[in-house]
Amino acid sequence: MPPVLELRGMTKAFPGVLANDHIDLTLEEGEIHALLGENGAGKTTLMNLLYGLYQPDEGEIILRGQPVDIHSPSDAIAMGIGMVHQHFMLVPVLTVTENVMLGVESVRNGIFLDRAAAAQRIRAISQQYGLEVDPDAYIKDLPVGVQQRVEIIKLLYRHADILILDEPTAVLTPQEAEELFKVMRSLAAQGKSIIFITHKLKEVLAVADRITVLRLGRVVGTTTPQAADEGTLARMMVGRQVILKVQKKPAQPGDVVLSVRDLLVLDDRLQLAVNGVSFEVRAGEILGIAGVQGNGQTELVEALTGLRPPVAGHVTILGEEMTYASPRAIIEKGVAHVPEDRQRDGLVLSYPVADNLVLNTYYVPPFATGIVMHEEAILTAAEERVRQFDIRTPSVRVPVANLSGGNQQKVIVAREFSRPIRLLIASQPTRGLDVGSIEYIHNRIIAKRDEGTAVLLVSPELDEIMALADRIAVMYRGRLVAVLPPAEVTKEQLGLLMAGATLDGGRRTDDGGQPISTP
Amino acid sequence: MSEAELKAKPAPRPVEVKAPQLPPLWQRVWRTISLPILSIFTALVLGAVFIVLSDVNVLATYQNFPNAPGAALRATWDAIRLAYGALFTGSVVDPAILAQALRTGDPATWSRAIQPFAESLVATTPYIFAGLALALGFRCGLFNIGAEGQLFVGALASVWVGYSLKGLPAVIHLPLALGAGALGGAIWAGIPGLLKAKTGAHEVITTIMMNYIAFRLSDYLITGPMKRPGFVPVTPFVQESARLLRFFSDPNIRLHAGFLLALAMAALVWWFLFKTTLGFEIRTVGANPNAARYAGISVTRNYVFAMALSGALAGLAGTVQVLGVDYWLGQAFSSGYGFDSIALALLGKSHPLGVVLAALLFGTLRNGATRMQSTARIPVDIISIVQALVIMFIAAPAIIRAIYRVRAEREIGEAVFTRGWGK
């Protein structure tokens, strides 16, 4: 039997970049095929070629033994190819049924929507593949993991039998990811074929039948989970040996740098997002805050950096009350902030690399005297940073928008780390980055810690928290529900805490909001 | 399916992944100016269609088109040539007069040769100031639709200082009058700036409302407290000591020192925006207010500051017109310099140099339109149509790209022209 899908010699060039260079890929029926590669390896380009968003320069797509041309996503869907994007394409104020039927509405008496018939089919699909979902629920009320199920149901509703999942676990808790893997296995067992795009090695080994690794637009090799381990996969992805385990000495905590007492912060909808949080971070230690996104971490960080005034509580930095200080006062106190959304908050994309490197120091010597800026000094410093932090850019005058995500993040890290700082607040510092960049940024954070900087690390990535933090706090619904040393806790236990469960036998503060003492 | 062995292919040869390079200078310049130039060209071509359609004599020749296509085409060509010929001789130079001036060297003839272009520069002058006002606002992400009102207030303030203070030497009186005009505009725009910073009121709404207040205020002042003795509702003449120097003794050539002031102001605004920390802050707020806040820049303070500066520039647009050309104010004295400047700043891509060039175009068109009407009997409105078309093409670049098959560039524009309402 021929493979359900075959890509032969797929090639796509963009000005200056060969994004896909003669890529071959076969997908068997009922197979979960992982497509693994760093950012910029060409995974997304390849899938966009398959999904009809781009046209290949060379190469052919053979679907069930027949060569086909795919000119648009609607062509792809008609041929049974469906894609779940990283960012969901759902209408929050509509129900599950309405979202699923959007574009392929079933109609009664010519003009009326037949929601009941659609809901019936959705129930049948969810039963068949174990995709539990209430067809009448509104999307806005559903957790992210369930929204993702709705996206998958949308594809199945349209009779897709080749499913492309683009980084599907990026937004999920470990438990939700496990659920997704179950669904994927169930789909595959019933004959659906899945292309699973990711750069997370563990997931690939857990769920894939076969693994194809891309690097710099080419296929490095195809392997199976049985024949490979994290080390070999990482080496294939990056092209060199990667140390996956962060090397670090035990922390030597010094004086308290950041002290937070009973902090209350509201979110944009004026709901209590941070509900009585207290903690301390000492010089030379990393406090990791774990938690599923949307449990108040964003608001907590914004309150600490002066971007969102709290409604009550105290923030003390280096012994000084800074609860209602301006962002600039906090910056000048020696606080560095790596924001969670680098493109929204951390960079001005249209500005050159050099200007982004002085975004919060443009007004001090040597970059300016009075109101006059010194372009030469800014450019010289930028050249120096680019060298020092290995930022890949053709020139410091290039707009930072033209850099890859990893290099954009390096620009932020270079800017924040090259001032004298006492406290580093890093929010998801490796979000969306590849293995090589993650390794680099982790090592930089450890180095800062060892220089005596206090570090507050906020991340939904448990691996990152476990690898870096000297103490782990779990945030759930605006409260810190536990503070634990990494050695005493497993990933599974953290996952449970993140989902709101209590941890029997684990240390846990009674009401979450209680002060947490440092040893 | 059990290929358990690692089918690793030989590692690929290293590919040269070229990072995006800055293209050569001329390419970047062309990329920047190609759209405006093609827009202007297309607008003139379409303007020609309207010229023909508005000419009954030409249309009449088309009734006999099957028998005499030549006559119809010739009439069409003649009409267009006459119209655009008048536009050119009225706004740049009349070649016949220039030739005569060169031949005879007669000063009076020279004056007549220079007059059209000099008069275009007179119209260009307020356009430069008002265009800079809009451009500065755009750079901060602000849409200052109220330039017209600020221009009124600036003109009123400067004319009042100009006629009411007496006996001052020009070195004191003229700067005072100019300063009053700038200050008036700054206050008028600073109010919407404050409202935006304190309450989040959108500046498009508030500046439009401030326009109406300015128009009625000027009506009141000119018919009341500032009225010249007599029946006509106009202000007194400004003192000689507050007038901008004229370059020619011929009263028909009104080119004045305000033009040089405008060019100097364009250079100053460029320096301010791109070479100072204050300009850096304004541009950062305009390009990404979230990042500005993150970096410790006060977004609200910059909104007020940028609005006030924008208003000062708009106020100066009215001021130079009063102190350099008219010397007095009547009711409804401005003829849309403030409104035209919105389009003008867009055409100039919110860059001071672009604004100067766009102002030159608008000034020339405005001046030539009058001549077109008198000699070719083409309504002035044709030029309004041409201007409107230019703006439409600039605002919807896809049209021009489709006509001329210009490939779309991935634009990372720094200036934000319009941001969503409310947020």
XYZ file of N, CA, C and O in Angstrom, chain A residues 16-18 21 24 28-29 31 209-210 215-216 218-224 226-228 236 306-308 327-328 331 337-339 343-351 355 358-360 362-363 368 370-373 375 393-395 397-399 401-402 412 415-416, chain B residues 1-22 28 139 270-298 301-302 407 410-416 423:
512
model
N 17.371 35.445 -0.217
C 18.496 35.298 0.701
C 18.482 34.021 1.515
O 19.460 33.690 2.162
N 17.376 33.293 1.525
C 17.299 32.099 2.360
C 16.702 30.946 1.567
O 15.689 31.109 0.893
N 17.352 29.799 1.658
C 16.780 28.584 1.100
C 16.040 27.896 2.250
O 16.644 27.209 3.063
N 15.158 22.808 1.229
C 16.106 22.406 0.199
C 15.918 20.915 -0.083
O 16.434 20.071 0.631
N 12.418 15.474 1.414
C 11.583 14.297 1.168
C 10.954 13.888 2.484
O 11.604 13.904 3.526
N 2.896 7.508 6.487
C 2.107 6.280 6.312
C 0.735 6.465 6.948
O 0.547 7.330 7.800
N -0.199 5.613 6.518
C -1.526 5.696 7.115
C -1.456 5.260 8.581
O -0.788 4.288 8.919
N -0.109 6.817 11.061
C 1.197 7.080 11.664
C 1.227 8.462 12.319
O 0.616 9.410 11.821
N 5.663 7.835 16.054
C 6.074 6.558 15.490
C 7.394 6.723 14.744
O 8.251 5.857 14.800
N 7.488 7.790 14.012
C 8.742 8.086 13.325
C 9.069 9.555 13.504
O 8.186 10.384 13.738
N 17.198 20.511 9.627
C 18.108 21.566 10.053
C 18.473 22.408 8.845
O 18.804 21.861 7.801
N 18.396 23.723 8.982
C 18.752 24.653 7.921
C 18.093 24.281 6.601
O 18.712 24.299 5.546
N 17.043 21.400 5.491
C 17.276 20.074 4.919
C 16.896 18.990 5.908
O 16.902 19.196 7.110
N 16.621 17.811 5.344
C 16.368 16.670 6.206
C 17.707 16.150 6.703
O 18.589 15.815 5.911
N 17.881 16.086 8.014
C 19.104 15.527 8.580
C 18.991 14.003 8.638
O 19.950 13.288 8.393
N 17.786 13.524 8.947
C 17.600 12.086 9.013
C 16.225 11.750 9.526
O 15.507 12.607 10.022
N 15.877 10.456 9.359
C 14.609 9.984 9.884
C 14.919 8.823 10.816
O 15.737 7.976 10.497
N 14.279 8.825 11.984
C 14.579 7.797 12.958
C 13.303 7.435 13.709
O 12.220 7.892 13.353
N 13.435 6.567 14.691
C 12.276 6.186 15.492
C 12.616 6.406 16.961
O 13.796 6.483 17.315
N 12.546 4.371 19.265
C 13.298 3.246 19.801
C 14.795 3.406 19.529
O 15.627 2.977 20.313
N 15.115 3.998 18.386
C 16.504 4.043 17.974
C 17.212 5.312 18.427
O 18.408 5.466 18.216
N 16.472 6.231 19.025
C 17.100 7.515 19.353
C 16.821 7.879 20.806
O 15.926 7.336 21.441
N 21.237 15.990 16.251
C 20.772 16.093 14.871
C 20.166 17.477 14.603
O 20.376 18.073 13.553
N 6.632 47.825 37.843
C 6.068 49.170 37.807
C 5.078 49.397 36.684
O 4.595 50.507 36.495
N 4.763 48.342 35.921
C 3.885 48.526 34.773
C 2.411 48.464 35.174
O 1.545 48.891 34.427
N 2.132 47.905 36.359
C 0.739 47.753 36.779
C 0.695 47.991 38.286
O 1.101 47.128 39.056
N 8.237 52.616 36.322
C 9.145 51.660 35.678
C 10.584 52.181 35.635
O 11.528 51.435 35.873
N 10.726 53.479 35.360
C 12.083 54.002 35.255
C 12.807 53.951 36.594
O 13.984 53.589 36.667
N 13.921 50.461 37.077
C 15.054 50.140 36.209
C 16.336 50.725 36.803
O 17.372 50.069 36.875
N 14.497 43.325 33.372
C 13.230 42.642 33.115
C 13.272 42.044 31.713
O 13.418 42.766 30.741
N 13.189 40.727 31.637
C 13.020 40.068 30.342
C 11.527 39.772 30.231
O 11.012 38.914 30.932
N 10.804 40.529 29.391
C 9.341 40.424 29.400
C 8.847 39.153 28.725
O 9.555 38.567 27.904
N 8.006 40.667 21.604
C 7.689 41.572 20.505
C 6.714 42.657 20.941
O 6.716 43.749 20.394
N 5.900 42.344 21.941
C 4.927 43.331 22.386
C 5.596 44.352 23.301
O 5.375 45.553 23.178
N 6.389 43.867 24.246
C 6.914 44.754 25.282
C 8.414 45.008 25.198
O 8.883 46.058 25.594
N 9.150 44.011 24.719
C 10.586 44.085 24.892
C 11.331 44.778 23.774
O 12.482 45.166 23.953
N 10.699 44.921 22.609
C 11.421 45.437 21.459
C 10.549 46.423 20.690
O 9.335 46.341 20.730
N 11.213 47.339 20.002
C 10.520 48.127 19.003
C 10.962 47.535 17.672
O 12.090 47.736 17.234
N 10.082 46.766 17.055
C 10.496 45.938 15.916
C 11.023 46.760 14.751
O 11.890 46.310 14.017
N 10.485 47.980 14.581
C 10.919 48.769 13.434
C 12.253 49.471 13.699
O 12.849 50.009 12.789
N 12.710 49.459 14.944
C 13.980 50.119 15.262
C 15.146 49.196 14.928
O 15.031 47.974 15.032
N 19.397 50.616 18.358
C 18.479 51.399 19.182
C 17.778 50.522 20.209
O 17.506 50.962 21.329
N 19.687 50.063 23.406
C 19.756 51.172 24.373
C 18.355 51.650 24.750
O 18.183 52.771 25.221
N 17.368 50.779 24.589
C 15.976 51.202 24.758
C 15.704 51.793 26.140
O 14.853 52.666 26.286
N 16.415 51.320 27.167
C 16.179 51.929 28.478
C 17.416 52.633 29.049
O 17.437 53.008 30.204
N 19.070 55.001 26.770
C 19.372 55.966 25.712
C 19.671 57.354 26.254
O 20.272 58.176 25.583
N 19.245 57.638 27.478
C 19.321 59.019 27.980
C 20.502 59.247 28.900
O 20.661 60.330 29.440
N 24.034 59.637 25.614
C 23.480 60.971 25.435
C 24.076 61.912 26.466
O 24.406 61.501 27.577
N 22.734 65.595 27.941
C 21.575 66.462 27.819
C 20.540 65.751 26.970
O 20.223 64.597 27.227
N 20.051 66.456 25.934
C 19.072 65.797 25.073
C 19.703 65.282 23.782
O 19.025 64.710 22.955
N 20.999 65.494 23.626
C 21.633 65.106 22.363
C 22.124 63.667 22.451
O 22.890 63.303 23.337
N 21.649 62.845 21.537
C 22.086 61.449 21.529
C 23.370 61.313 20.735
O 23.615 62.053 19.790
N 25.161 58.986 18.386
C 24.958 57.825 17.531
C 26.192 56.927 17.522
O 26.078 55.708 17.565
N 23.228 38.972 13.285
C 22.573 40.020 12.496
C 23.588 40.555 11.503
O 24.772 40.650 11.822
N 23.126 40.869 10.279
C 24.070 41.374 9.294
C 24.685 42.704 9.704
O 25.791 43.025 9.303
N 23.968 43.463 10.506
C 24.478 44.775 10.895
C 23.652 45.269 12.071
O 22.511 44.854 12.267
N 22.453 48.053 12.243
C 21.475 49.007 11.720
C 20.232 48.330 11.150
O 19.292 48.991 10.714
N 20.231 47.006 11.099
C 19.088 46.266 10.565
C 17.938 46.323 11.567
O 18.157 46.194 12.764
N 16.696 46.520 11.093
C 15.571 46.482 12.028
C 15.518 45.136 12.745
O 15.741 44.091 12.135
N 13.158 43.515 13.653
C 12.097 42.655 13.116
C 12.668 41.602 12.168
O 12.085 40.538 11.991
N 13.810 41.908 11.540
C 14.372 40.976 10.568
C 15.134 39.829 11.211
O 15.584 38.921 10.511
N 17.382 41.330 23.725
C 16.834 41.734 25.027
C 17.784 41.328 26.157
O 18.090 42.123 27.048
N 20.760 43.541 26.260
C 20.454 44.857 26.812
C 20.306 44.798 28.328
O 20.867 45.611 29.058
N 19.574 43.806 28.808
C 19.273 43.755 30.234
C 20.473 43.292 31.060
O 20.638 43.699 32.199
N 5.569 -1.571 9.922
C 6.490 -0.431 9.803
C 7.431 -0.426 11.001
O 7.107 0.082 12.042
N 8.562 -1.046 10.838
C 9.440 -1.115 12.004
C 10.879 -0.878 11.590
O 11.710 -1.762 11.604
N 11.154 0.317 11.149
C 12.542 0.621 10.804
C 13.191 1.110 12.081
O 13.150 2.285 12.402
N 13.723 0.183 12.813
C 14.249 0.554 14.124
C 15.620 1.217 13.999
O 16.044 1.940 14.886
N 16.262 0.973 12.878
C 17.625 1.521 12.800
C 17.600 2.994 12.409
O 16.669 3.469 11.766
N 18.570 3.650 12.860
C 18.679 5.087 12.596
C 19.116 5.289 11.149
O 20.224 4.945 10.764
N 18.196 5.843 10.386
C 18.522 6.045 8.972
C 19.095 7.443 8.758
O 18.606 8.206 7.950
N 20.080 7.741 9.535
C 20.637 9.081 9.416
C 21.375 9.222 8.090
O 22.260 8.445 7.780
N 20.971 10.190 7.326
C 21.668 10.455 6.075
C 22.959 11.202 6.404
O 23.090 11.761 7.490
N 23.874 11.240 5.452
C 25.070 12.040 5.740
C 24.660 13.486 6.030
O 23.715 13.999 5.443
N 25.338 14.076 6.966
C 25.002 15.447 7.352
C 25.035 16.338 6.123
O 25.882 16.176 5.248
N 24.097 17.252 6.009
C 24.071 18.096 4.821
C 25.278 19.017 4.791
O 25.797 19.403 5.832
N 25.689 19.328 3.560
C 26.795 20.290 3.476
C 26.276 21.620 4.005
O 25.090 21.937 3.847
N 27.142 22.359 4.655
C 26.658 23.607 5.255
C 26.066 24.514 4.187
O 26.684 24.737 3.139
N 24.865 24.976 4.395
C 24.241 25.868 3.430
C 24.540 27.297 3.839
O 24.566 27.612 5.031
N 24.733 28.101 2.847
C 24.952 29.514 3.129
C 23.591 30.156 3.397
O 22.822 30.385 2.472
N 23.251 30.332 4.646
C 21.991 30.997 4.949
C 22.294 32.475 5.072
O 22.853 32.936 6.052
N 21.921 33.186 4.047
C 22.260 34.606 4.042
C 21.267 35.382 4.880
O 20.069 35.285 4.689
N 21.774 36.135 5.807
C 20.899 36.997 6.576
C 20.506 38.173 5.693
O 21.222 38.505 4.757
N 19.346 38.784 5.967
C 18.923 39.893 5.123
C 19.930 41.041 5.182
O 20.329 41.467 6.250
N 20.352 41.484 4.018
C 21.307 42.593 3.952
C 20.532 43.851 3.601
O 19.498 43.792 2.964
N 21.074 44.980 4.020
C 20.476 46.225 3.581
C 20.773 46.387 2.098
O 21.913 46.259 1.673
N 16.906 51.670 -1.872
C 16.064 52.050 -0.738
C 15.350 53.361 -1.024
O 14.174 53.522 -0.732
N 4.457 60.526 14.214
C 5.619 59.832 14.778
C 5.366 59.386 16.210
O 5.990 58.464 16.698
N 13.707 67.514 12.041
C 14.468 66.293 11.732
C 15.484 66.008 12.841
O 15.577 64.888 13.345
N 16.233 67.027 13.215
C 17.253 66.852 14.261
C 16.588 66.414 15.568
O 17.025 65.489 16.239
N 15.501 67.093 15.886
C 14.810 66.803 17.132
C 14.316 65.354 17.163
O 14.518 64.635 18.141
N 13.696 64.908 16.087
C 13.106 63.566 16.063
C 14.165 62.475 16.076
O 14.003 61.453 16.738
N 15.255 62.692 15.327
C 16.168 61.572 15.106
C 17.479 61.675 15.869
O 18.245 60.730 15.911
N 17.749 62.824 16.476
C 19.050 62.977 17.127
C 18.962 63.314 18.610
O 19.988 63.513 19.244
N 17.767 63.463 19.140
C 17.675 63.818 20.555
C 16.919 62.740 21.332
O 16.154 61.967 20.756
N 17.145 62.727 22.628
C 16.458 61.755 23.485
C 14.956 62.019 23.494
O 14.164 61.086 23.552
N 14.571 63.309 23.395
C 13.135 63.625 23.404
C 12.462 63.050 22.160
O 11.365 62.486 22.229
N 13.146 63.192 21.013
C 12.613 62.626 19.781
C 12.578 61.111 19.834
O 11.627 60.477 19.370
N 13.603 60.528 20.424
C 13.659 59.071 20.582
C 12.455 58.584 21.383
O 11.811 57.602 21.038
N 12.139 59.318 22.443
C 10.991 58.937 23.271
C 9.693 59.033 22.473
O 8.865 58.133 22.507
N 9.552 60.151 21.751
C 8.326 60.331 20.967
C 8.180 59.210 19.939
O 7.116 58.610 19.787
N 9.269 58.895 19.247
C 9.196 57.858 18.215
C 8.945 56.485 18.834
O 8.239 55.656 18.263
N 9.547 56.240 19.998
C 9.337 54.941 20.647
C 7.878 54.787 21.059
O 7.271 53.733 20.848
N 7.307 55.851 21.626
C 5.899 55.797 22.004
C 5.043 55.542 20.757
O 4.095 54.757 20.792
N 5.404 56.189 19.657
C 4.626 56.006 18.435
C 4.766 54.611 17.849
O 3.810 54.038 17.354
N 5.974 54.057 17.925
C 6.223 52.770 17.278
C 5.728 51.613 18.135
O 5.254 50.605 17.607
N 5.845 51.706 19.433
C 5.384 50.625 20.303
C 5.209 51.155 21.735
O 6.146 51.132 22.525
N 4.011 51.644 22.051
C 3.793 52.232 23.373
C 4.054 51.244 24.514
O 4.504 51.657 25.587
N 3.793 49.968 24.280
C 4.060 48.979 25.330
C 5.544 48.922 25.647
O 5.950 48.910 26.804
N 6.362 48.864 24.588
C 7.805 48.806 24.797
C 8.296 50.096 25.430
O 9.226 50.094 26.236
N 7.663 51.225 25.073
C 8.062 52.496 25.662
C 7.844 52.465 27.172
O 8.728 52.825 27.949
N 6.669 52.010 27.578
C 6.377 51.920 29.000
C 7.358 50.984 29.701
O 7.890 51.284 30.760
N 7.587 49.845 29.065
C 8.528 48.865 29.599
C 9.902 49.504 29.819
O 10.571 49.240 30.816
N 10.301 50.367 28.876
C 11.630 50.960 28.952
C 11.663 52.187 29.866
O 12.671 52.870 29.946
N 10.566 52.474 30.530
C 10.568 53.576 31.480
C 10.233 54.923 30.881
O 10.450 55.953 31.504
N 9.702 54.920 29.657
C 9.308 56.174 29.018
C 7.842 56.435 29.350
O 7.012 55.537 29.219
N 7.536 57.667 29.774
C 6.148 57.975 30.116
C 5.348 58.216 28.844
O 5.576 59.184 28.117
N 2.984 61.460 29.162
C 3.694 62.737 29.087
C 4.096 63.031 27.639
O 4.017 64.163 27.170
N 4.497 61.979 26.926
C 4.883 62.195 25.537
C 3.699 62.535 24.650
O 3.847 63.265 23.676
N 6.040 44.966 -6.857
C 5.910 43.936 -5.839
C 5.827 44.580 -4.459
O 6.514 45.556 -4.177
N 7.866 44.000 2.237
C 7.458 43.804 3.618
C 7.810 45.089 4.359
O 8.969 45.359 4.658
N 6.805 45.884 4.598
C 7.095 47.199 5.155
C 7.083 47.147 6.670
O 6.167 46.633 7.281
N 8.117 47.661 7.239
C 8.139 47.806 8.682
C 8.142 49.295 8.939
O 9.176 49.895 9.174
N 6.994 49.888 8.780
C 6.930 51.334 8.912
C 7.097 51.741 10.354
O 6.556 51.102 11.247
N 7.859 52.782 10.576
C 8.032 53.224 11.951
C 6.867 54.094 12.362
O 6.327 53.973 13.446
N 6.456 54.959 11.439
C 5.378 55.866 11.793
C 4.052 55.119 11.731
O 3.789 54.363 10.821
N 3.263 55.317 12.725
C 1.938 54.711 12.738
C 0.963 55.790 12.332
O 0.882 56.828 12.967
N -8.406 52.070 21.859
C -7.245 51.526 22.572
C -5.989 52.276 22.229
O -5.653 52.431 21.097
